[in-house]
Amino acid sequence: MQRRIRTRFAPSPTGPLHMGGVRTALYAWLFAKKNAGDFLLRIEDTDQNRFVPGAEQYIIDALHWCGITIDEGVSVGGTHTPYRQSERKEIYRSYAMQLVESGNAYYAFDTAHQLEQQRKNAEEKKETFSYGSATRMKLNNSLALSVDEVKELLSKNVAYAIRLKIPENETITFTDLIRGVVSFDSNLVDDKVLLKSDGMPTYHLAHIVDDYLMEITHAIRGEEWLPSAPAHILIYRYLGLTAQMPHYAHLPLLLKPDGKGKLSKRDGDRLGFPVFPLEWKDPSTGEVSSGYRESGYYPEAFVNMLAMLGWNPGTAQEIFNMNELIAAFSLDHVHKAGARFDLEKTKWYNTQWMLRQPNEAIAKRIKPMVATRTGISADDVRLSDNYLTACVALLKPRVQFEKEMPEKGIYLFKAPSEFDQTVISKKWKTEFISFFKMLSDEFMTLQDWSSQLAEQTFKTTAEKNNIKPGEVLQLFRVFVSGQAQGVDLFPMIQLLGKDEVIKRLETALKFV
Ligand code: GLU
């Protein structure tokens, strides 16, 4: 019988969740949903030194904002509780002991100081120290010491770690779902610590025990874990769990915009984009890091962009909502090479998603910003849903973020108090005064008011004055809006209303 597909996201709560982590969660989630399976959230907090308060809640909030739902795990519970590794401490020891008893792991009594010394000695010889088959017999462990010595140390409760005994001269092979068959020379793999002297397991042991007990079928994780994979394969083998071992998929790195190296928080600071989904305030330093949410990105845009950073649908389609992503997603189309972050493309996704938002919804969201920016009173028609919705329709093609609208479209809410001087000095001729006066009069006589009527009147008035419409068009825009560029001119004229346009023209003419 085929096992039910189960994937997990297993972050360590060491700070805010990096967008690369969000992508790992997203791919694991998409894979589970595509296969009608479960997605778990497990918190890997065995490194007490790196624990950061608030980080776990941040992870939950970030996934929630992205629309990544949790079927089982911290915050929702499930049949495999607890989902926090620090609360599972007791479970891991027996697995470590099983490995010691079968001769595949051993006690290592080396102190931090002794190991540091080894590192220094190696450095002096321009070598790197590795605890493994080449060195272990010269070190302070149960393989190198006599049985009696080991017994004595244990009876005296001398602190020890448990290390995996990597075999010599073996080729360790497994099939990665993204990279295909991968092989490692066991002589290059170190004897990883499985259980630390504080009794806590390391990631290597804990994730295996948990993936097994939580019945995970696919372990989808970052590429940085690939070098440790041979040790993980061996642990499964030595525990007799090879048949239950999940399929591993190692996702490509997220790279800096120039493609040189892993995308880091510092790149975001330097180049002005968020690397975190939500804003984060460091609890110890108070330092605030920007988030996509607070920067005005839609979760749909952020998720869409992340999905495409390292995966392609095999078609030219670029815009996907979550359901479309689930339908299209497959690990076969995840790339092997690192994916370069592209800020312009990220903004483009936001623009695309903004175009898909209902204008009424954007209008509601920008209303308080417009009110603050302009000081217009709440009952003013310019703050009405209808008026704001019409503004949104005009402004949408001109901005990348809806929060830009109040400022970019300020002239839709307030008559200009200044007029673009460059346009005026370049285009203004005194004889135009009679044209604009006549235009104002003609507008006044109009019974109806529409963008077409206003445009028609503009053209015929120009003809009557022997002026080409093109000569006065930009001046007209500047007189009404103050600015050389902006939303479509005649639709704007229609929206502002006849009286407002005439009033603005009068003010402008006094000014020139
Ligand atoms: N705790 C590990 C990390 O944050 C999890 C890796 C995995 O998904 O297995 O990188």
Short mmCIF file of C-alpha atoms and ligand atoms in Angstrom, two decimals:
data_model
loop_
_atom_site.label_atom_id
_atom_site.label_comp_id
_atom_site.label_asym_id
_atom_site.label_seq_id
_atom_site.Cartn_x
_atom_site.Cartn_y
_atom_site.Cartn_z
CA MET A 1 0.00 0.00 0.00
CA GLN A 2 1.22 3.48 -0.78
CA ARG A 3 1.99 5.56 2.27
CA ARG A 4 0.11 8.79 2.76
CA ILE A 5 2.35 11.63 1.64
CA ARG A 6 3.62 13.66 4.58
CA THR A 7 6.09 16.53 4.42
CA ARG A 8 7.35 18.82 7.12
CA PHE A 9 8.89 22.19 7.62
CA ALA A 10 11.36 22.01 10.47
CA PRO A 11 12.82 25.42 11.20
CA SER A 12 15.06 26.30 14.12
CA PRO A 13 13.68 29.28 16.02
CA THR A 14 16.91 31.25 15.91
CA GLY A 15 15.44 34.49 14.57
CA PRO A 16 13.01 35.67 11.90
CA LEU A 17 12.34 33.25 9.07
CA HIS A 18 14.44 34.10 6.02
CA MET A 19 12.61 34.12 2.66
CA GLY A 20 14.68 31.07 1.67
CA GLY A 21 13.09 29.24 4.59
CA VAL A 22 9.65 30.37 3.48
CA ARG A 23 10.38 28.93 0.05
CA THR A 24 11.39 25.59 1.61
CA ALA A 25 8.11 25.55 3.53
CA LEU A 26 6.20 26.52 0.40
CA TYR A 27 7.64 23.74 -1.74
CA ALA A 28 7.09 21.15 0.99
CA TRP A 29 3.53 22.40 1.42
CA LEU A 30 2.80 22.46 -2.33
CA PHE A 31 4.14 18.95 -2.67
CA ALA A 32 1.94 17.69 0.18
CA LYS A 33 -1.17 19.45 -1.11
CA LYS A 34 -0.57 18.30 -4.67
CA ASN A 35 -0.50 14.73 -3.39
CA ALA A 36 -3.45 15.08 -1.01
CA GLY A 37 -1.07 14.65 1.91
CA ASP A 38 -0.19 16.37 5.18
CA PHE A 39 2.13 19.22 5.94
CA LEU A 40 3.70 19.39 9.42
CA LEU A 41 5.39 22.16 11.32
CA ARG A 42 8.07 20.94 13.70
CA ILE A 43 10.24 23.26 15.73
CA GLU A 44 13.87 22.19 15.93
CA ASP A 45 14.99 23.96 19.07
CA THR A 46 17.65 21.61 20.39
CA ASP A 47 20.33 24.28 20.23
CA GLN A 48 19.43 26.18 23.38
CA ASN A 49 22.21 28.71 22.83
CA ARG A 50 20.62 29.95 19.65
CA PHE A 51 17.04 30.10 20.89
CA VAL A 52 15.40 33.48 20.25
CA PRO A 53 12.15 34.40 22.01
CA GLY A 54 9.36 35.24 19.60
CA ALA A 55 10.93 33.41 16.68
CA GLU A 56 8.53 30.48 16.81
CA GLN A 57 5.47 32.74 16.78
CA TYR A 58 7.05 34.70 13.95
CA ILE A 59 7.37 31.50 11.91
CA ILE A 60 3.72 30.62 12.52
CA ASP A 61 2.57 34.14 11.63
CA ALA A 62 4.72 34.22 8.50
CA LEU A 63 3.36 30.91 7.21
CA HIS A 64 -0.15 32.10 7.97
CA TRP A 65 0.38 35.34 6.05
CA CYS A 66 1.61 33.34 3.06
CA GLY A 67 -1.41 31.04 3.10
CA ILE A 68 0.67 28.00 4.02
CA THR A 69 -1.67 26.00 6.22
CA ILE A 70 -0.44 23.57 8.88
CA ASP A 71 -2.13 20.18 9.14
CA GLU A 72 -0.16 19.01 12.14
CA GLY A 73 2.43 20.53 14.40
CA VAL A 74 3.06 23.33 16.85
CA SER A 75 0.13 25.76 17.00
CA VAL A 76 -2.37 23.13 15.74
CA GLY A 77 -1.45 19.85 17.49
CA GLY A 78 -1.94 16.40 16.04
CA THR A 79 -1.39 12.74 16.73
CA HIS A 80 2.39 12.93 17.04
CA THR A 81 2.78 15.50 19.82
CA PRO A 82 4.92 17.13 21.00
CA TYR A 83 6.19 18.91 17.89
CA ARG A 84 8.91 20.89 19.62
CA GLN A 85 12.16 18.93 19.82
CA SER A 86 13.14 20.34 23.21
CA GLU A 87 10.00 18.63 24.56
CA ARG A 88 11.00 15.31 22.97
CA LYS A 89 14.45 15.16 24.57
CA GLU A 90 13.83 11.78 26.24
CA ILE A 91 12.89 10.10 22.98
CA TYR A 92 16.25 10.56 21.28
CA ARG A 93 18.59 8.99 23.82
CA SER A 94 17.34 5.43 23.25
CA TYR A 95 18.07 5.72 19.54
CA ALA A 96 21.58 6.98 20.26
CA MET A 97 22.10 4.09 22.70
CA GLN A 98 20.84 1.62 20.13
CA LEU A 99 23.58 2.86 17.79
CA VAL A 100 26.23 2.58 20.53
CA GLU A 101 25.13 -0.97 21.31
CA SER A 102 25.27 -2.04 17.68
CA GLY A 103 28.79 -0.60 17.43
CA ASN A 104 27.82 2.17 15.03
CA ALA A 105 28.25 4.97 17.49
CA TYR A 106 30.58 5.60 20.41
CA TYR A 107 31.15 7.74 23.50
CA ALA A 108 33.43 10.70 22.99
CA PHE A 109 34.83 12.20 26.18
CA ASP A 110 36.87 14.94 24.53
CA THR A 111 36.38 18.28 26.24
CA ALA A 112 35.76 21.47 24.28
CA HIS A 113 39.27 22.52 25.21
CA GLN A 114 40.82 19.32 23.87
CA LEU A 115 38.99 19.63 20.59
CA GLU A 116 40.06 23.25 20.29
CA GLN A 117 43.64 22.12 20.76
CA GLN A 118 43.26 19.57 17.96
CA ARG A 119 41.92 22.26 15.71
CA LYS A 120 44.84 24.54 16.47
CA ASN A 121 47.41 21.78 15.91
CA ALA A 122 45.88 21.00 12.54
CA GLU A 123 45.77 24.67 11.59
CA GLU A 124 49.48 25.01 12.31
CA LYS A 125 50.07 22.25 9.79
CA LYS A 126 47.71 24.05 7.40
CA GLU A 127 45.21 21.23 7.71
CA THR A 128 41.62 21.12 8.92
CA PHE A 129 40.80 18.97 11.87
CA SER A 130 38.08 16.41 11.32
CA TYR A 131 36.86 13.94 13.94
CA GLY A 132 36.65 10.77 11.88
CA SER A 133 38.22 7.52 10.75
CA ALA A 134 41.65 9.11 10.25
CA THR A 135 41.81 10.70 13.71
CA ARG A 136 39.40 8.98 16.05
CA MET A 137 41.85 6.35 17.37
CA LYS A 138 44.11 9.12 18.69
CA LEU A 139 41.29 10.86 20.52
CA ASN A 140 39.52 10.51 23.84
CA ASN A 141 36.68 8.10 23.05
CA SER A 142 35.36 4.62 23.71
CA LEU A 143 36.94 3.26 20.52
CA ALA A 144 40.45 4.38 21.49
CA LEU A 145 40.26 3.73 25.25
CA SER A 146 40.18 0.32 26.88
CA VAL A 147 36.90 -1.18 28.09
CA ASP A 148 37.91 -0.59 31.71
CA GLU A 149 38.86 3.01 31.09
CA VAL A 150 35.51 3.63 29.48
CA LYS A 151 33.67 1.94 32.34
CA GLU A 152 35.46 4.09 34.82
CA LEU A 153 34.74 7.33 33.01
CA LEU A 154 31.08 6.41 32.72
CA SER A 155 30.83 5.45 36.37
CA LYS A 156 32.36 8.79 37.32
CA ASN A 157 29.74 10.55 35.20
CA VAL A 158 32.33 12.23 33.03
CA ALA A 159 30.48 14.19 30.36
CA TYR A 160 30.41 12.64 26.93
CA ALA A 161 28.91 13.09 23.51
CA ILE A 162 27.78 10.23 21.33
CA ARG A 163 29.28 10.21 17.86
CA LEU A 164 28.35 8.29 14.76
CA LYS A 165 31.08 5.93 13.56
CA ILE A 166 31.41 6.53 9.85
CA PRO A 167 32.84 3.46 8.05
CA GLU A 168 36.08 3.67 6.11
CA ASN A 169 36.41 3.35 2.33
CA GLU A 170 32.76 3.17 1.50
CA THR A 171 30.78 4.90 -1.19
CA ILE A 172 27.47 6.11 0.19
CA THR A 173 24.84 6.60 -2.46
CA PHE A 174 21.25 7.78 -2.47
CA THR A 175 18.77 9.23 -4.93
CA ASP A 176 17.86 12.84 -4.34
CA LEU A 177 14.53 13.82 -5.87
CA ILE A 178 16.06 16.94 -7.39
CA ARG A 179 19.67 15.96 -8.03
CA GLY A 180 19.27 12.31 -8.96
CA VAL A 181 21.86 9.79 -7.79
CA VAL A 182 24.45 11.34 -5.48
CA SER A 183 27.51 9.56 -4.11
CA PHE A 184 29.88 10.40 -1.28
CA ASP A 185 33.23 9.01 -0.21
CA SER A 186 32.81 7.99 3.44
CA ASN A 187 36.41 8.97 4.19
CA LEU A 188 35.39 12.60 3.69
CA VAL A 189 32.50 12.45 6.14
CA ASP A 190 33.18 13.25 9.80
CA ASP A 191 31.90 11.34 12.83
CA LYS A 192 28.93 13.55 13.55
CA VAL A 193 27.82 14.21 17.11
CA LEU A 194 24.42 12.62 17.63
CA LEU A 195 23.86 13.41 21.30
CA LYS A 196 25.56 16.34 22.97
CA SER A 197 27.00 16.31 26.47
CA ASP A 198 23.98 18.28 27.70
CA GLY A 199 21.81 15.33 26.67
CA MET A 200 20.27 17.17 23.76
CA PRO A 201 20.35 15.52 20.36
CA THR A 202 21.88 17.28 17.40
CA TYR A 203 19.92 17.95 14.25
CA HIS A 204 21.43 14.83 12.66
CA LEU A 205 19.85 12.45 15.14
CA ALA A 206 16.74 14.39 16.05
CA HIS A 207 15.42 15.01 12.56
CA ILE A 208 15.79 11.32 11.70
CA VAL A 209 14.02 10.07 14.81
CA ASP A 210 11.26 12.63 14.29
CA ASP A 211 10.85 12.11 10.56
CA TYR A 212 10.54 8.40 11.29
CA LEU A 213 8.10 8.73 14.20
CA MET A 214 6.08 11.40 12.43
CA GLU A 215 5.85 9.19 9.35
CA ILE A 216 7.38 11.74 7.02
CA THR A 217 7.61 10.45 3.45
CA HIS A 218 9.48 13.36 1.86
CA ALA A 219 12.13 15.45 3.59
CA ILE A 220 12.41 18.62 1.55
CA ARG A 221 15.15 20.88 2.84
CA GLY A 222 17.86 23.34 1.86
CA GLU A 223 20.96 22.45 -0.12
CA GLU A 224 23.17 23.26 2.87
CA TRP A 225 22.21 19.85 4.28
CA LEU A 226 23.42 17.86 1.29
CA PRO A 227 26.96 17.30 2.66
CA SER A 228 25.43 15.76 5.82
CA ALA A 229 23.10 13.50 3.86
CA PRO A 230 25.53 10.52 3.76
CA ALA A 231 25.63 10.50 7.57
CA HIS A 232 21.84 10.58 7.62
CA ILE A 233 21.59 7.68 5.18
CA LEU A 234 23.91 5.68 7.45
CA ILE A 235 21.90 6.45 10.58
CA TYR A 236 18.77 5.11 8.93
CA ARG A 237 20.70 2.04 7.85
CA TYR A 238 22.17 1.38 11.31
CA LEU A 239 18.79 1.85 12.97
CA GLY A 240 17.30 -0.66 10.57
CA LEU A 241 14.96 1.98 9.19
CA THR A 242 16.09 2.18 5.56
CA ALA A 243 12.66 1.11 4.32
CA GLN A 244 11.03 3.93 6.30
CA MET A 245 13.56 6.54 5.24
CA PRO A 246 11.84 9.52 3.58
CA HIS A 247 12.83 10.57 0.10
CA TYR A 248 15.21 13.49 0.35
CA ALA A 249 14.96 16.56 -1.85
CA HIS A 250 17.62 19.26 -1.49
CA LEU A 251 16.44 22.64 -2.75
CA PRO A 252 18.78 25.05 -4.53
CA LEU A 253 20.09 28.11 -2.69
CA LEU A 254 18.61 31.56 -3.04
CA LEU A 255 21.40 33.70 -4.42
CA LYS A 256 22.26 37.39 -4.19
CA PRO A 257 21.05 39.53 -7.13
CA ASP A 258 24.53 39.31 -8.72
CA GLY A 259 24.49 35.52 -8.35
CA LYS A 260 27.57 35.55 -6.13
CA GLY A 261 26.71 33.66 -2.97
CA LYS A 262 23.78 33.06 -0.71
CA LEU A 263 21.21 35.80 -0.22
CA SER A 264 21.71 37.25 3.23
CA LYS A 265 20.05 39.79 5.47
CA ARG A 266 22.92 42.15 4.76
CA ASP A 267 22.16 42.11 1.01
CA GLY A 268 18.65 43.23 1.82
CA ASP A 269 19.91 46.12 3.95
CA ARG A 270 22.48 47.10 1.34
CA LEU A 271 20.22 46.90 -1.70
CA GLY A 272 16.99 48.00 -0.08
CA PHE A 273 14.66 45.03 -0.09
CA PRO A 274 13.26 42.85 2.66
CA VAL A 275 14.61 39.33 3.15
CA PHE A 276 11.96 38.47 5.72
CA PRO A 277 8.25 37.94 5.09
CA LEU A 278 7.18 40.07 8.06
CA GLU A 279 8.85 42.89 9.91
CA TRP A 280 10.98 41.66 12.79
CA LYS A 281 12.17 43.45 15.87
CA ASP A 282 15.20 41.81 17.40
CA PRO A 283 14.31 41.23 21.06
CA SER A 284 17.85 41.82 22.32
CA THR A 285 19.08 44.71 20.17
CA GLY A 286 15.74 46.29 19.25
CA GLU A 287 16.93 46.43 15.64
CA VAL A 288 14.05 46.33 13.17
CA SER A 289 14.29 44.39 9.90
CA SER A 290 11.80 45.17 7.18
CA GLY A 291 9.23 42.66 5.98
CA TYR A 292 7.48 42.10 2.68
CA ARG A 293 4.11 42.57 4.34
CA GLU A 294 4.98 45.95 5.82
CA SER A 295 6.69 47.04 2.60
CA GLY A 296 3.36 46.77 0.79
CA TYR A 297 3.65 43.41 -0.94
CA TYR A 298 0.63 41.18 -1.31
CA PRO A 299 1.12 37.70 0.12
CA GLU A 300 -0.03 36.34 -3.26
CA ALA A 301 2.76 38.26 -5.00
CA PHE A 302 5.40 37.21 -2.48
CA VAL A 303 4.40 33.55 -2.71
CA ASN A 304 4.14 33.65 -6.51
CA MET A 305 7.61 35.19 -6.76
CA LEU A 306 9.10 32.67 -4.32
CA ALA A 307 7.53 29.74 -6.14
CA MET A 308 9.22 30.83 -9.35
CA LEU A 309 12.63 31.27 -7.64
CA GLY A 310 13.96 27.79 -8.22
CA TRP A 311 11.02 26.14 -9.95
CA ASN A 312 9.32 26.51 -13.31
CA PRO A 313 5.97 25.20 -14.46
CA GLY A 314 7.34 24.05 -17.83
CA THR A 315 5.13 26.61 -19.57
CA ALA A 316 5.31 30.37 -20.08
CA GLN A 317 2.76 31.06 -17.36
CA GLU A 318 4.13 33.32 -14.65
CA ILE A 319 1.16 34.32 -12.56
CA PHE A 320 -0.14 31.63 -10.26
CA ASN A 321 -2.48 31.71 -7.32
CA MET A 322 -2.10 29.06 -4.63
CA ASN A 323 -4.51 26.59 -6.20
CA GLU A 324 -2.80 26.96 -9.54
CA LEU A 325 0.57 26.43 -7.87
CA ILE A 326 -0.67 23.25 -6.22
CA ALA A 327 -1.93 21.98 -9.54
CA ALA A 328 1.25 22.84 -11.44
CA PHE A 329 3.90 22.01 -8.83
CA SER A 330 6.26 19.09 -9.15
CA LEU A 331 9.72 18.43 -7.77
CA ASP A 332 10.87 17.43 -11.29
CA HIS A 333 10.77 21.08 -12.25
CA VAL A 334 12.78 22.33 -9.29
CA HIS A 335 16.14 23.55 -10.53
CA LYS A 336 19.47 22.18 -9.42
CA ALA A 337 21.29 25.49 -9.75
CA GLY A 338 20.90 28.35 -7.27
CA ALA A 339 18.16 30.87 -7.95
CA ARG A 340 19.10 34.52 -8.20
CA PHE A 341 16.88 36.99 -6.37
CA ASP A 342 15.59 39.75 -8.65
CA LEU A 343 14.10 42.84 -6.99
CA GLU A 344 12.59 44.30 -10.17
CA LYS A 345 10.89 41.02 -10.93
CA THR A 346 9.61 40.89 -7.36
CA LYS A 347 8.05 44.33 -7.77
CA TRP A 348 6.64 43.23 -11.10
CA TYR A 349 4.84 40.38 -9.39
CA ASN A 350 3.37 42.85 -6.94
CA THR A 351 2.15 45.04 -9.78
CA GLN A 352 0.58 42.05 -11.48
CA TRP A 353 -1.22 41.10 -8.30
CA MET A 354 -2.31 44.67 -7.71
CA LEU A 355 -3.95 44.71 -11.14
CA ARG A 356 -5.91 41.66 -10.04
CA GLN A 357 -7.21 43.26 -6.83
CA PRO A 358 -10.74 44.66 -6.96
CA ASN A 359 -10.58 48.47 -7.09
CA GLU A 360 -13.16 48.75 -4.31
CA ALA A 361 -10.93 46.73 -1.97
CA ILE A 362 -7.88 48.89 -2.67
CA ALA A 363 -10.04 52.01 -2.24
CA LYS A 364 -11.01 50.87 1.27
CA ARG A 365 -7.39 50.25 2.18
CA ILE A 366 -6.01 53.54 0.90
CA LYS A 367 -8.82 55.63 2.40
CA PRO A 368 -7.11 56.20 5.77
CA MET A 369 -3.83 57.01 4.04
CA VAL A 370 -5.54 59.58 1.81
CA ALA A 371 -7.28 61.09 4.81
CA THR A 372 -4.00 61.44 6.70
CA ARG A 373 -2.09 62.74 3.70
CA THR A 374 -4.68 65.40 2.73
CA GLY A 375 -6.57 66.20 5.90
CA ILE A 376 -9.86 65.91 3.98
CA SER A 377 -12.77 65.41 6.35
CA ALA A 378 -14.41 61.99 6.50
CA ASP A 379 -17.70 63.10 4.92
CA ASP A 380 -16.02 64.75 1.91
CA VAL A 381 -17.06 63.20 -1.40
CA ARG A 382 -13.38 62.64 -2.24
CA LEU A 383 -13.26 60.06 0.53
CA SER A 384 -16.39 58.30 -0.68
CA ASP A 385 -16.04 54.71 -1.87
CA ASN A 386 -17.14 55.66 -5.38
CA TYR A 387 -14.69 58.48 -5.78
CA LEU A 388 -11.77 56.52 -4.33
CA THR A 389 -12.58 53.50 -6.46
CA ALA A 390 -12.48 55.67 -9.58
CA CYS A 391 -9.12 57.09 -8.42
CA VAL A 392 -7.77 53.58 -7.95
CA ALA A 393 -8.81 52.65 -11.49
CA LEU A 394 -6.83 55.62 -12.82
CA LEU A 395 -3.80 55.11 -10.58
CA LYS A 396 -3.41 51.36 -10.87
CA PRO A 397 -1.35 51.41 -14.07
CA ARG A 398 0.99 54.06 -12.58
CA VAL A 399 2.20 52.44 -9.35
CA GLN A 400 3.76 49.22 -8.10
CA PHE A 401 2.31 49.37 -4.59
CA GLU A 402 -1.09 50.59 -3.52
CA LYS A 403 0.48 52.59 -0.72
CA GLU A 404 2.00 54.87 -3.40
CA MET A 405 -1.45 55.94 -4.55
CA PRO A 406 -2.24 58.77 -2.12
CA GLU A 407 1.00 60.56 -2.99
CA LYS A 408 1.17 59.72 -6.70
CA GLY A 409 -2.45 60.80 -7.13
CA ILE A 410 -2.41 63.73 -4.73
CA TYR A 411 -3.92 66.05 -7.38
CA LEU A 412 -7.04 63.85 -7.44
CA PHE A 413 -7.68 64.89 -3.86
CA LYS A 414 -6.25 68.42 -3.66
CA ALA A 415 -5.94 71.29 -6.13
CA PRO A 416 -2.27 71.91 -6.93
CA SER A 417 -0.54 74.79 -5.24
CA GLU A 418 2.49 74.60 -7.49
CA PHE A 419 2.82 74.00 -11.21
CA ASP A 420 5.62 72.20 -13.02
CA GLN A 421 7.92 75.04 -14.01
CA THR A 422 9.87 73.14 -16.64
CA VAL A 423 6.76 72.51 -18.68
CA ILE A 424 5.50 76.06 -18.27
CA SER A 425 8.72 77.76 -19.27
CA LYS A 426 9.13 75.44 -22.23
CA LYS A 427 5.57 75.48 -23.55
CA TRP A 428 3.84 78.66 -22.39
CA LYS A 429 3.06 81.43 -24.87
CA THR A 430 1.05 84.52 -23.90
CA GLU A 431 -1.38 84.02 -26.77
CA PHE A 432 -2.50 80.77 -25.12
CA ILE A 433 -4.26 82.77 -22.46
CA SER A 434 -7.25 83.39 -24.74
CA PHE A 435 -7.39 79.67 -25.55
CA PHE A 436 -7.55 78.62 -21.91
CA LYS A 437 -10.09 81.36 -21.11
CA MET A 438 -12.28 80.22 -23.98
CA LEU A 439 -11.84 76.59 -22.88
CA SER A 440 -13.03 77.45 -19.42
CA ASP A 441 -16.08 79.27 -20.88
CA GLU A 442 -16.88 76.38 -23.21
CA PHE A 443 -16.69 73.93 -20.32
CA MET A 444 -19.05 76.16 -18.39
CA THR A 445 -21.72 75.92 -21.09
CA LEU A 446 -21.61 72.11 -21.26
CA GLN A 447 -24.78 70.45 -20.01
CA ASP A 448 -23.14 67.05 -19.63
CA TRP A 449 -19.68 66.19 -18.40
CA SER A 450 -17.64 63.27 -19.61
CA SER A 451 -14.11 62.56 -20.66
CA GLN A 452 -15.17 62.40 -24.34
CA LEU A 453 -17.06 65.70 -24.16
CA ALA A 454 -14.18 67.40 -22.40
CA GLU A 455 -11.69 66.08 -24.95
CA GLN A 456 -13.91 67.10 -27.89
CA THR A 457 -14.35 70.58 -26.45
CA PHE A 458 -10.61 70.84 -25.90
CA LYS A 459 -9.93 70.01 -29.57
CA THR A 460 -12.56 72.29 -31.08
CA THR A 461 -11.49 75.18 -28.88
CA ALA A 462 -7.91 74.67 -29.99
CA GLU A 463 -9.03 74.71 -33.65
CA LYS A 464 -10.99 77.91 -33.11
CA ASN A 465 -7.81 79.48 -31.77
CA ASN A 466 -5.64 78.12 -34.57
CA ILE A 467 -3.65 76.05 -32.13
CA LYS A 468 -2.64 72.45 -32.49
CA PRO A 469 -4.04 70.53 -29.48
CA GLY A 470 -0.60 69.05 -28.92
CA GLU A 471 0.81 72.51 -28.17
CA VAL A 472 -1.44 73.05 -25.17
CA LEU A 473 -2.17 69.54 -23.97
CA GLN A 474 0.63 69.24 -21.45
CA LEU A 475 0.03 72.77 -20.20
CA PHE A 476 -3.58 71.82 -19.61
CA ARG A 477 -2.43 68.83 -17.56
CA VAL A 478 -0.05 70.98 -15.52
CA PHE A 479 -2.75 73.60 -14.88
CA VAL A 480 -5.15 70.99 -13.59
CA SER A 481 -2.79 68.66 -11.73
CA GLY A 482 0.37 70.68 -11.18
CA GLN A 483 2.43 67.86 -12.66
CA ALA A 484 3.93 67.08 -16.05
CA GLN A 485 2.85 63.46 -15.91
CA GLY A 486 0.15 61.43 -14.32
CA VAL A 487 -2.98 59.45 -14.86
CA ASP A 488 -4.90 59.54 -18.17
CA LEU A 489 -5.77 63.18 -18.71
CA PHE A 490 -9.41 63.29 -19.83
CA PRO A 491 -10.64 60.51 -17.54
CA MET A 492 -9.03 62.56 -14.75
CA ILE A 493 -10.86 65.67 -15.99
CA GLN A 494 -14.12 63.77 -15.90
CA LEU A 495 -13.47 62.49 -12.40
CA LEU A 496 -12.52 65.88 -10.96
CA GLY A 497 -15.79 67.35 -12.22
CA LYS A 498 -16.54 70.42 -14.28
CA ASP A 499 -16.56 72.99 -11.48
CA GLU A 500 -13.29 71.79 -10.00
CA VAL A 501 -11.56 71.82 -13.40
CA ILE A 502 -12.76 75.34 -14.15
CA LYS A 503 -11.66 76.51 -10.71
CA ARG A 504 -8.22 74.97 -11.14
CA LEU A 505 -7.84 76.54 -14.60
CA GLU A 506 -8.65 79.97 -13.18
CA THR A 507 -6.09 79.62 -10.43
CA ALA A 508 -3.46 78.44 -12.87
CA LEU A 509 -4.08 81.28 -15.30
CA LYS A 510 -3.64 83.84 -12.52
CA PHE A 511 -0.39 82.13 -11.70
CA VAL A 512 1.06 82.28 -15.25
N1 GLU B 1 16.29 22.69 11.48
C1 GLU B 1 16.82 22.55 10.18
C2 GLU B 1 17.02 23.91 9.58
O1 GLU B 1 16.45 24.86 10.06
C3 GLU B 1 15.87 21.75 9.34
C4 GLU B 1 16.40 21.14 8.12
C5 GLU B 1 15.39 20.13 7.59
O2 GLU B 1 14.38 20.59 7.05
O3 GLU B 1 15.61 18.94 7.76
O4 GLU B 1 17.75 24.07 8.62
#
